[in-house]
Short mmCIF file of C-alpha atoms in Angstrom, two decimals:
data_model
loop_
_atom_site.label_atom_id
_atom_site.label_comp_id
_atom_site.label_asym_id
_atom_site.label_seq_id
_atom_site.Cartn_x
_atom_site.Cartn_y
_atom_site.Cartn_z
CA MET A 792 -29.15 37.16 -104.92
CA SER A 793 -27.33 36.41 -101.69
CA GLU A 794 -24.44 38.63 -102.40
CA ASP A 795 -26.33 41.74 -101.73
CA ALA A 796 -27.30 40.46 -98.28
CA ASP A 797 -25.79 41.98 -95.09
CA PHE A 798 -24.04 39.59 -92.40
CA ALA A 799 -24.18 40.58 -88.75
CA PHE A 800 -23.72 38.81 -85.31
CA VAL A 801 -26.53 39.30 -82.74
CA SER A 802 -25.76 39.19 -78.96
CA SER A 803 -29.40 38.38 -77.92
CA LEU A 804 -32.34 36.75 -79.63
CA GLU A 805 -34.37 39.54 -78.37
CA GLN A 806 -33.01 41.74 -81.16
CA ILE A 807 -34.72 39.37 -83.69
CA ASP A 808 -38.39 39.31 -84.57
CA PRO A 809 -39.82 35.93 -83.46
CA ALA A 810 -41.78 35.56 -86.59
CA GLN A 811 -38.76 35.95 -88.69
CA TRP A 812 -36.55 33.65 -86.83
CA ASN A 813 -39.27 30.81 -86.54
CA ALA A 814 -40.02 31.28 -90.35
CA LEU A 815 -36.57 29.87 -90.97
CA ALA A 816 -36.41 27.59 -88.04
CA GLY A 817 -39.24 25.34 -88.86
CA GLY A 818 -41.38 23.65 -86.22
CA GLN A 819 -38.75 21.87 -84.03
CA ALA A 820 -39.40 23.09 -80.59
CA CYS A 821 -35.83 23.36 -79.41
CA LEU A 822 -34.98 25.68 -82.38
CA THR A 823 -37.68 27.95 -81.75
CA HIS A 824 -37.24 31.56 -80.84
CA ALA A 825 -39.23 31.10 -77.61
CA PHE A 826 -36.97 28.18 -76.47
CA LEU A 827 -33.62 29.93 -77.24
CA CYS A 828 -34.94 33.32 -75.95
CA ALA A 829 -36.11 31.60 -72.65
CA LEU A 830 -32.56 30.34 -71.99
CA GLU A 831 -31.33 34.01 -72.37
CA ARG A 832 -33.93 35.56 -70.48
CA THR A 833 -33.66 33.35 -67.43
CA GLY A 834 -29.93 33.40 -67.21
CA CYS A 835 -29.07 29.85 -68.45
CA VAL A 836 -26.92 31.42 -71.15
CA GLY A 837 -25.32 34.71 -71.29
CA GLY A 838 -23.51 36.62 -68.39
CA ASP A 839 -21.01 34.49 -66.62
CA THR A 840 -22.37 31.10 -67.71
CA GLY A 841 -19.94 30.70 -70.32
CA TRP A 842 -22.42 30.64 -73.21
CA LEU A 843 -22.21 34.09 -74.77
CA PRO A 844 -24.74 34.39 -77.56
CA ARG A 845 -23.25 35.42 -80.98
CA HIS A 846 -25.89 34.30 -83.41
CA ALA A 847 -25.07 34.64 -86.94
CA THR A 848 -27.54 36.35 -89.37
CA LEU A 849 -28.01 37.32 -92.87
CA TRP A 850 -30.33 40.13 -93.87
CA ARG A 851 -31.81 41.58 -96.98
CA ASN A 852 -33.89 44.90 -96.79
CA ASN A 853 -34.55 44.22 -92.96
CA GLU A 854 -35.67 40.67 -93.57
CA LEU A 855 -33.81 37.65 -92.03
CA ILE A 856 -32.90 35.23 -94.69
CA ALA A 857 -30.58 32.98 -93.02
CA ALA A 858 -29.40 32.37 -89.41
CA MET A 859 -27.28 30.20 -87.20
CA PRO A 860 -27.53 29.73 -83.43
CA LEU A 861 -23.95 30.56 -82.32
CA TYR A 862 -22.09 31.13 -79.03
CA LEU A 863 -18.76 31.88 -77.77
CA LYS A 864 -18.03 29.00 -75.26
CA HIS A 865 -15.60 29.31 -72.38
CA HIS A 866 -15.83 25.77 -71.40
CA SER A 867 -17.24 22.55 -72.79
CA TYR A 868 -20.09 21.85 -70.42
CA GLY A 869 -23.71 21.29 -71.77
CA GLU A 870 -22.52 20.02 -75.16
CA TYR A 871 -22.90 16.18 -75.30
CA VAL A 872 -20.16 16.00 -77.69
CA PHE A 873 -16.94 15.82 -75.75
CA ASP A 874 -13.71 17.62 -76.55
CA TRP A 875 -12.10 17.96 -73.06
CA ALA A 876 -9.12 16.01 -74.42
CA TRP A 877 -8.60 18.48 -77.20
CA ALA A 878 -8.65 21.25 -74.77
CA ASP A 879 -6.12 19.40 -72.43
CA ALA A 880 -4.06 18.95 -75.25
CA TYR A 881 -3.97 22.67 -75.93
CA ALA A 882 -3.34 23.53 -72.39
CA ARG A 883 -0.37 21.05 -72.05
CA ASN A 884 1.23 22.88 -74.98
CA GLY A 885 0.83 26.31 -73.49
CA LEU A 886 -2.04 27.21 -75.68
CA GLU A 887 -5.64 28.51 -75.05
CA TYR A 888 -8.60 26.32 -76.20
CA TYR A 889 -11.24 28.73 -74.91
CA PRO A 890 -13.14 30.53 -75.90
CA LYS A 891 -14.25 28.60 -78.86
CA TRP A 892 -17.02 29.05 -81.41
CA LEU A 893 -20.00 26.80 -81.06
CA SER A 894 -23.17 26.28 -83.03
CA ALA A 895 -25.35 24.38 -80.92
CA LEU A 896 -28.64 24.42 -78.99
CA PRO A 897 -27.69 24.88 -75.38
CA PHE A 898 -27.96 21.69 -73.29
CA CYS A 899 -29.87 19.94 -76.01
CA PRO A 900 -28.34 16.92 -77.88
CA ILE A 901 -31.25 17.00 -80.31
CA PRO A 902 -30.26 16.68 -83.99
CA GLY A 903 -31.70 19.26 -86.35
CA THR A 904 -31.03 22.16 -88.55
CA ARG A 905 -28.31 24.44 -87.59
CA LEU A 906 -27.93 26.44 -90.86
CA LEU A 907 -31.36 28.13 -91.13
CA GLY A 908 -32.71 29.59 -94.25
CA HIS A 909 -35.09 28.91 -97.17
CA GLN A 910 -32.63 29.22 -100.02
CA GLU A 911 -29.52 27.10 -100.42
CA ALA A 912 -27.51 30.04 -101.56
CA ASP A 913 -28.37 32.09 -98.65
CA ARG A 914 -27.39 29.30 -96.26
CA LYS A 915 -24.02 28.85 -98.11
CA LYS A 916 -23.31 32.65 -97.90
CA LEU A 917 -23.92 32.51 -94.18
CA LEU A 918 -21.50 29.57 -93.73
CA ARG A 919 -18.85 31.47 -95.74
CA GLU A 920 -19.36 34.46 -93.61
CA VAL A 921 -19.08 32.68 -90.34
CA LEU A 922 -16.00 30.65 -91.45
CA GLY A 923 -14.16 33.72 -92.65
CA TYR A 924 -14.89 35.66 -89.40
CA VAL A 925 -14.05 32.45 -87.26
CA GLY A 926 -10.69 32.20 -89.13
CA ASP A 927 -9.89 35.64 -88.53
CA SER A 928 -10.83 35.72 -84.80
CA GLY A 929 -7.75 34.14 -83.51
CA LEU A 930 -9.73 31.65 -81.46
CA SER A 931 -8.93 27.88 -81.46
CA SER A 932 -11.74 26.36 -83.09
CA PHE A 933 -15.30 26.20 -84.44
CA HIS A 934 -17.85 23.43 -83.78
CA VAL A 935 -21.24 22.49 -85.13
CA LEU A 936 -23.23 20.02 -83.02
CA PHE A 937 -25.85 17.67 -84.15
CA PRO A 938 -26.53 19.21 -87.59
CA THR A 939 -28.66 17.07 -90.14
CA GLU A 940 -27.10 14.74 -92.50
CA ALA A 941 -27.33 16.97 -95.49
CA GLU A 942 -25.74 19.74 -93.41
CA GLY A 943 -23.00 17.29 -92.48
CA HIS A 944 -22.07 17.07 -96.21
CA SER A 945 -22.24 20.74 -96.64
CA LEU A 946 -20.03 21.47 -93.54
CA GLY A 947 -17.53 18.74 -94.82
CA ASP A 948 -17.41 20.26 -98.16
CA ALA A 949 -16.55 23.49 -96.53
CA GLY A 950 -13.52 21.99 -94.80
CA LEU A 951 -14.84 20.99 -91.45
CA MET A 952 -13.89 17.50 -90.00
CA MET A 953 -16.84 15.16 -89.34
CA ARG A 954 -17.39 13.25 -86.15
CA HIS A 955 -19.97 10.68 -85.51
CA GLY A 956 -21.88 9.52 -82.45
CA VAL A 957 -24.79 7.12 -81.51
CA GLN A 958 -28.15 8.13 -79.86
CA PHE A 959 -31.14 5.82 -79.38
CA HIS A 960 -34.55 6.79 -80.80
CA TRP A 961 -37.85 5.01 -80.98
CA HIS A 962 -39.56 5.02 -84.39
CA ASN A 963 -43.54 4.80 -84.71
CA ARG A 964 -44.15 2.02 -87.30
CA ASP A 965 -47.98 2.85 -87.30
CA TYR A 966 -48.51 1.03 -84.00
CA THR A 967 -52.16 1.01 -83.00
CA ASP A 968 -51.25 0.83 -79.25
CA PHE A 969 -48.58 -0.13 -76.68
CA ASP A 970 -49.31 -3.99 -77.03
CA HIS A 971 -48.85 -3.75 -80.90
CA PHE A 972 -45.58 -2.21 -80.14
CA LEU A 973 -44.64 -4.96 -77.78
CA SER A 974 -45.81 -7.71 -80.05
CA GLN A 975 -42.97 -6.70 -82.41
CA LEU A 976 -40.24 -7.37 -79.83
CA ASN A 977 -38.82 -10.77 -79.12
CA HIS A 978 -40.25 -12.75 -76.20
CA ASP A 979 -37.51 -12.11 -73.75
CA LYS A 980 -37.66 -8.11 -74.17
CA ARG A 981 -41.39 -8.11 -74.29
CA LYS A 982 -41.56 -10.16 -71.16
CA LYS A 983 -38.99 -7.96 -69.52
CA ILE A 984 -40.91 -4.70 -70.31
CA ARG A 985 -44.15 -6.08 -68.90
CA GLN A 986 -42.59 -7.14 -65.78
CA GLU A 987 -40.96 -3.65 -65.29
CA ARG A 988 -44.32 -1.88 -65.99
CA ARG A 989 -45.97 -4.08 -63.62
CA ARG A 990 -43.25 -3.26 -60.85
CA ALA A 991 -43.74 0.48 -61.62
CA SER A 992 -47.60 0.26 -61.48
CA ALA A 993 -47.27 -1.48 -58.17
CA HIS A 994 -46.29 1.91 -56.55
CA GLY A 995 -49.88 3.04 -57.02
CA LEU A 996 -49.06 6.38 -58.53
CA GLU A 997 -51.43 8.53 -60.60
CA LEU A 998 -49.74 9.76 -63.80
CA GLN A 999 -50.79 13.09 -65.29
CA TRP A 1000 -49.45 14.73 -68.62
CA LEU A 1001 -49.49 18.41 -68.74
CA ASP A 1002 -48.64 21.11 -71.20
CA GLY A 1003 -47.59 24.65 -70.67
CA HIS A 1004 -51.25 25.69 -70.78
CA HIS A 1005 -52.09 23.46 -67.89
CA ALA A 1006 -48.89 23.18 -65.70
CA ASP A 1007 -49.01 25.70 -62.93
CA ALA A 1008 -46.26 27.38 -60.79
CA ASP A 1009 -46.53 24.70 -58.10
CA ASP A 1010 -45.92 21.89 -60.90
CA TRP A 1011 -42.86 23.73 -62.31
CA ALA A 1012 -41.41 24.38 -58.71
CA PHE A 1013 -41.84 20.75 -57.96
CA PHE A 1014 -40.16 19.50 -61.19
CA TYR A 1015 -37.28 21.80 -60.71
CA ARG A 1016 -36.72 20.25 -57.30
CA CYS A 1017 -36.76 16.89 -59.23
CA TYR A 1018 -34.42 18.22 -61.78
CA ALA A 1019 -31.87 19.61 -59.15
CA THR A 1020 -32.11 16.28 -57.27
CA THR A 1021 -31.13 14.30 -60.18
CA TYR A 1022 -27.90 16.66 -60.69
CA ALA A 1023 -27.07 16.34 -56.92
CA LEU A 1024 -27.23 12.75 -57.07
CA HIS A 1025 -24.68 12.83 -59.78
CA ARG A 1026 -22.61 15.21 -57.86
CA SER A 1027 -23.10 17.92 -60.42
CA THR A 1028 -24.63 21.40 -60.73
CA PRO A 1029 -27.80 22.10 -62.76
CA TYR A 1030 -27.41 24.02 -65.92
CA LEU A 1031 -30.93 25.40 -65.94
CA THR A 1032 -32.17 28.00 -63.57
CA PRO A 1033 -35.58 27.69 -61.49
CA ASP A 1034 -37.21 30.25 -63.63
CA PHE A 1035 -36.38 28.46 -66.91
CA PHE A 1036 -39.21 25.82 -66.81
CA PRO A 1037 -42.18 28.22 -65.91
CA ALA A 1038 -40.79 30.70 -68.43
CA LEU A 1039 -40.53 28.15 -71.17
CA GLY A 1040 -44.09 26.84 -70.18
CA ARG A 1041 -45.43 30.39 -70.77
CA ALA A 1042 -43.44 31.22 -73.93
CA LEU A 1043 -43.80 27.68 -75.68
CA PRO A 1044 -47.04 26.22 -74.01
CA ASP A 1045 -47.59 23.72 -76.93
CA GLY A 1046 -44.10 22.78 -77.11
CA VAL A 1047 -43.48 21.37 -73.54
CA ARG A 1048 -44.82 18.31 -71.84
CA LEU A 1049 -44.57 17.62 -67.98
CA LEU A 1050 -45.22 14.16 -66.95
CA LEU A 1051 -46.01 14.11 -63.04
CA ALA A 1052 -46.38 11.01 -60.87
CA ARG A 1053 -48.59 11.62 -57.71
CA ARG A 1054 -49.39 9.71 -54.60
CA ASP A 1055 -52.60 10.87 -52.83
CA GLY A 1056 -52.51 14.12 -54.92
CA GLN A 1057 -48.84 14.90 -53.94
CA ALA A 1058 -46.23 14.64 -56.74
CA VAL A 1059 -43.35 12.44 -56.06
CA ALA A 1060 -41.63 12.33 -59.47
CA GLY A 1061 -41.72 14.08 -62.94
CA ALA A 1062 -40.20 13.83 -66.54
CA PHE A 1063 -40.01 16.83 -68.89
CA TYR A 1064 -40.27 16.66 -72.58
CA LEU A 1065 -40.18 18.89 -75.55
CA CYS A 1066 -42.70 18.17 -78.29
CA ASP A 1067 -43.47 19.25 -81.87
CA GLY A 1068 -45.57 17.83 -84.66
CA GLU A 1069 -42.85 15.24 -85.46
CA ALA A 1070 -41.47 13.91 -82.12
CA LEU A 1071 -41.27 13.84 -78.53
CA TYR A 1072 -37.87 14.68 -76.96
CA GLY A 1073 -36.85 13.26 -73.47
CA ARG A 1074 -34.86 15.85 -71.61
CA TYR A 1075 -35.03 15.52 -67.85
CA TRP A 1076 -36.34 13.51 -64.98
CA GLY A 1077 -36.23 13.46 -61.22
CA ALA A 1078 -37.97 11.95 -58.11
CA ILE A 1079 -37.97 12.67 -54.48
CA GLU A 1080 -38.37 9.05 -53.61
CA GLN A 1081 -36.34 6.19 -54.97
CA LEU A 1082 -39.06 3.91 -56.52
CA PRO A 1083 -37.84 0.99 -58.47
CA PHE A 1084 -38.61 0.99 -62.30
CA LEU A 1085 -40.34 4.41 -61.99
CA HIS A 1086 -37.62 5.85 -64.26
CA PHE A 1087 -38.21 3.54 -67.04
CA GLU A 1088 -42.02 3.88 -66.96
CA LEU A 1089 -41.91 7.75 -66.77
CA CYS A 1090 -38.84 8.30 -69.25
CA TYR A 1091 -39.49 5.54 -71.94
CA TYR A 1092 -42.73 3.57 -71.52
CA GLN A 1093 -44.95 6.34 -70.98
CA ALA A 1094 -43.24 8.48 -73.72
CA ILE A 1095 -43.66 5.65 -76.27
CA ASP A 1096 -47.34 5.20 -75.40
CA TYR A 1097 -47.65 9.10 -75.77
CA CYS A 1098 -46.42 9.02 -79.23
CA ILE A 1099 -48.47 6.05 -80.26
CA LYS A 1100 -51.76 7.79 -78.87
CA HIS A 1101 -50.74 11.26 -80.55
CA GLY A 1102 -49.49 9.98 -83.94
CA LEU A 1103 -45.95 11.29 -83.38
CA LYS A 1104 -43.30 9.74 -85.53
CA ARG A 1105 -40.63 9.09 -83.10
CA PHE A 1106 -39.35 9.41 -79.51
CA GLU A 1107 -35.75 10.61 -79.02
CA GLY A 1108 -34.28 9.50 -75.80
CA GLY A 1109 -31.38 11.86 -75.39
CA ALA A 1110 -27.78 11.30 -75.28
CA GLN A 1111 -26.01 8.01 -74.66
CA GLY A 1112 -27.89 5.19 -72.93
CA GLU A 1113 -27.14 1.62 -74.33
CA HIS A 1114 -29.92 0.36 -71.86
CA LYS A 1115 -32.42 2.10 -74.08
CA LEU A 1116 -31.91 -0.60 -76.92
CA SER A 1117 -33.65 -3.26 -74.78
CA ARG A 1118 -36.71 -1.07 -74.35
CA GLY A 1119 -37.34 -0.63 -78.19
CA LEU A 1120 -35.25 2.29 -79.03
CA GLU A 1121 -32.94 1.89 -81.98
CA PRO A 1122 -29.42 3.22 -82.73
CA VAL A 1123 -29.06 6.18 -84.99
CA ILE A 1124 -25.92 8.08 -86.16
CA THR A 1125 -25.45 11.68 -84.78
CA ARG A 1126 -22.97 14.17 -86.25
CA SER A 1127 -20.85 17.15 -85.46
CA ALA A 1128 -18.50 19.09 -87.44
CA HIS A 1129 -15.16 20.79 -86.21
CA TRP A 1130 -12.55 23.26 -87.56
CA ILE A 1131 -9.39 23.51 -85.67
CA ALA A 1132 -7.13 26.74 -86.33
CA ASP A 1133 -3.83 25.23 -85.46
CA PRO A 1134 -2.63 23.00 -88.35
CA ARG A 1135 -0.62 20.57 -85.95
CA PHE A 1136 -3.77 19.91 -83.75
CA ARG A 1137 -6.01 19.81 -86.73
CA ASP A 1138 -4.08 16.86 -88.16
CA ALA A 1139 -3.98 15.04 -84.82
CA VAL A 1140 -7.75 15.55 -84.43
CA ASP A 1141 -8.35 14.35 -87.94
CA ARG A 1142 -6.38 11.26 -87.25
CA PHE A 1143 -8.28 10.75 -83.98
CA LEU A 1144 -11.61 11.13 -85.68
CA ASP A 1145 -10.71 8.39 -88.30
CA GLN A 1146 -10.02 5.92 -85.48
CA GLU A 1147 -13.14 6.98 -83.56
CA SER A 1148 -15.16 6.43 -86.79
CA THR A 1149 -14.05 3.02 -87.06
CA GLY A 1150 -15.02 2.22 -83.47
CA ILE A 1151 -18.37 3.77 -83.92
CA GLN A 1152 -19.00 1.33 -87.01
CA PHE A 1153 -17.94 -1.49 -84.97
CA TYR A 1154 -20.36 -0.48 -82.10
CA LEU A 1155 -23.25 -0.02 -84.64
CA ASP A 1156 -22.57 -3.45 -86.05
CA GLU A 1157 -22.62 -4.94 -82.50
CA LEU A 1158 -25.92 -3.08 -81.68
CA SER A 1159 -27.45 -4.34 -84.84
CA GLU A 1160 -26.90 -8.03 -83.48
CA ARG A 1161 -28.59 -7.15 -80.33
CA THR A 1162 -31.94 -5.65 -81.62
CA PRO A 1163 -34.90 -6.34 -79.35
CA PHE A 1164 -37.23 -6.87 -82.48
CA ARG A 1165 -38.28 -10.08 -83.90
CA ASP A 1166 -37.57 -8.97 -87.25
CA LYS A 1167 -34.08 -7.80 -87.33
CA THR A 1168 -34.65 -5.57 -90.39
CA GLY A 1169 -37.15 -3.54 -88.38
#
């Protein structure tokens, strides 16, 4: 029974046996002990980053039976579910919004399990323990980002307010090759993709897929340069440190993919993905030359082709990006759950989320009319 289990916060995943964590987490690459621990070891979270690990755990006889990736957040960067306006409202009323409690995968808008555990009773006890502690902590709020649909129901039943968003995912409908996929699109979209691929091919670049077993230190150093360049072009600061990519490649060699574009043996652009038995997840890209249509080729068309060739069920293109629709990705609903301590702000946020949800539904209806597929039912 779960009632005899012990609840504890863990300040580093190093304190948990990888096999025990992974046994609960399943196979999703971004939820593995290796991925989350690499973020801690390389200084992407912890310290003065504003991400302080406080992972919630439930134990029975020294066995981990339930867990939740959990952080104390001192800002809202790297989350992809935006609550800056809520923080501003707190500040304008002389209240502190930060730190807040956050269950999420840092810098990863990838939907998946957040309440880890084989038994429903264990997961429910863990959630009760977390909510009890959060309620007594005196902090402003608790947020769970990108949980599964089933978890969304559980979190809603527990009193959290639900928020919805939209991402764009590509689904493999047993395509035999890229041309088979293209044949399912309407004429205009099919023509546009072929034109874009021809323009990208005209750059004369050699493309190479690497995993963590084969990418070397120079490959990772080059990609970090690409990654940092993309942030600089957007006048932003990278979240990840230079040590992160090679460290993750060593710790999770089968769960990373690096796609490099080379000219005469010299890399000029790259895209980084996570990968598991189900899907390919687009994360970062960058280039040291501005080459038209190369972004679409490396970040969408090559990813789709890779999924078809390797029998993966879907490609998740990351946060936002309505332009992905015309390239064969389809809108899917994402979820987040929120608890606000102050009843005045809780009521205001609840009203806002009701209005936002209506807008999201109108947006989905609009997108459904713009599907690139010949058969609008998919």
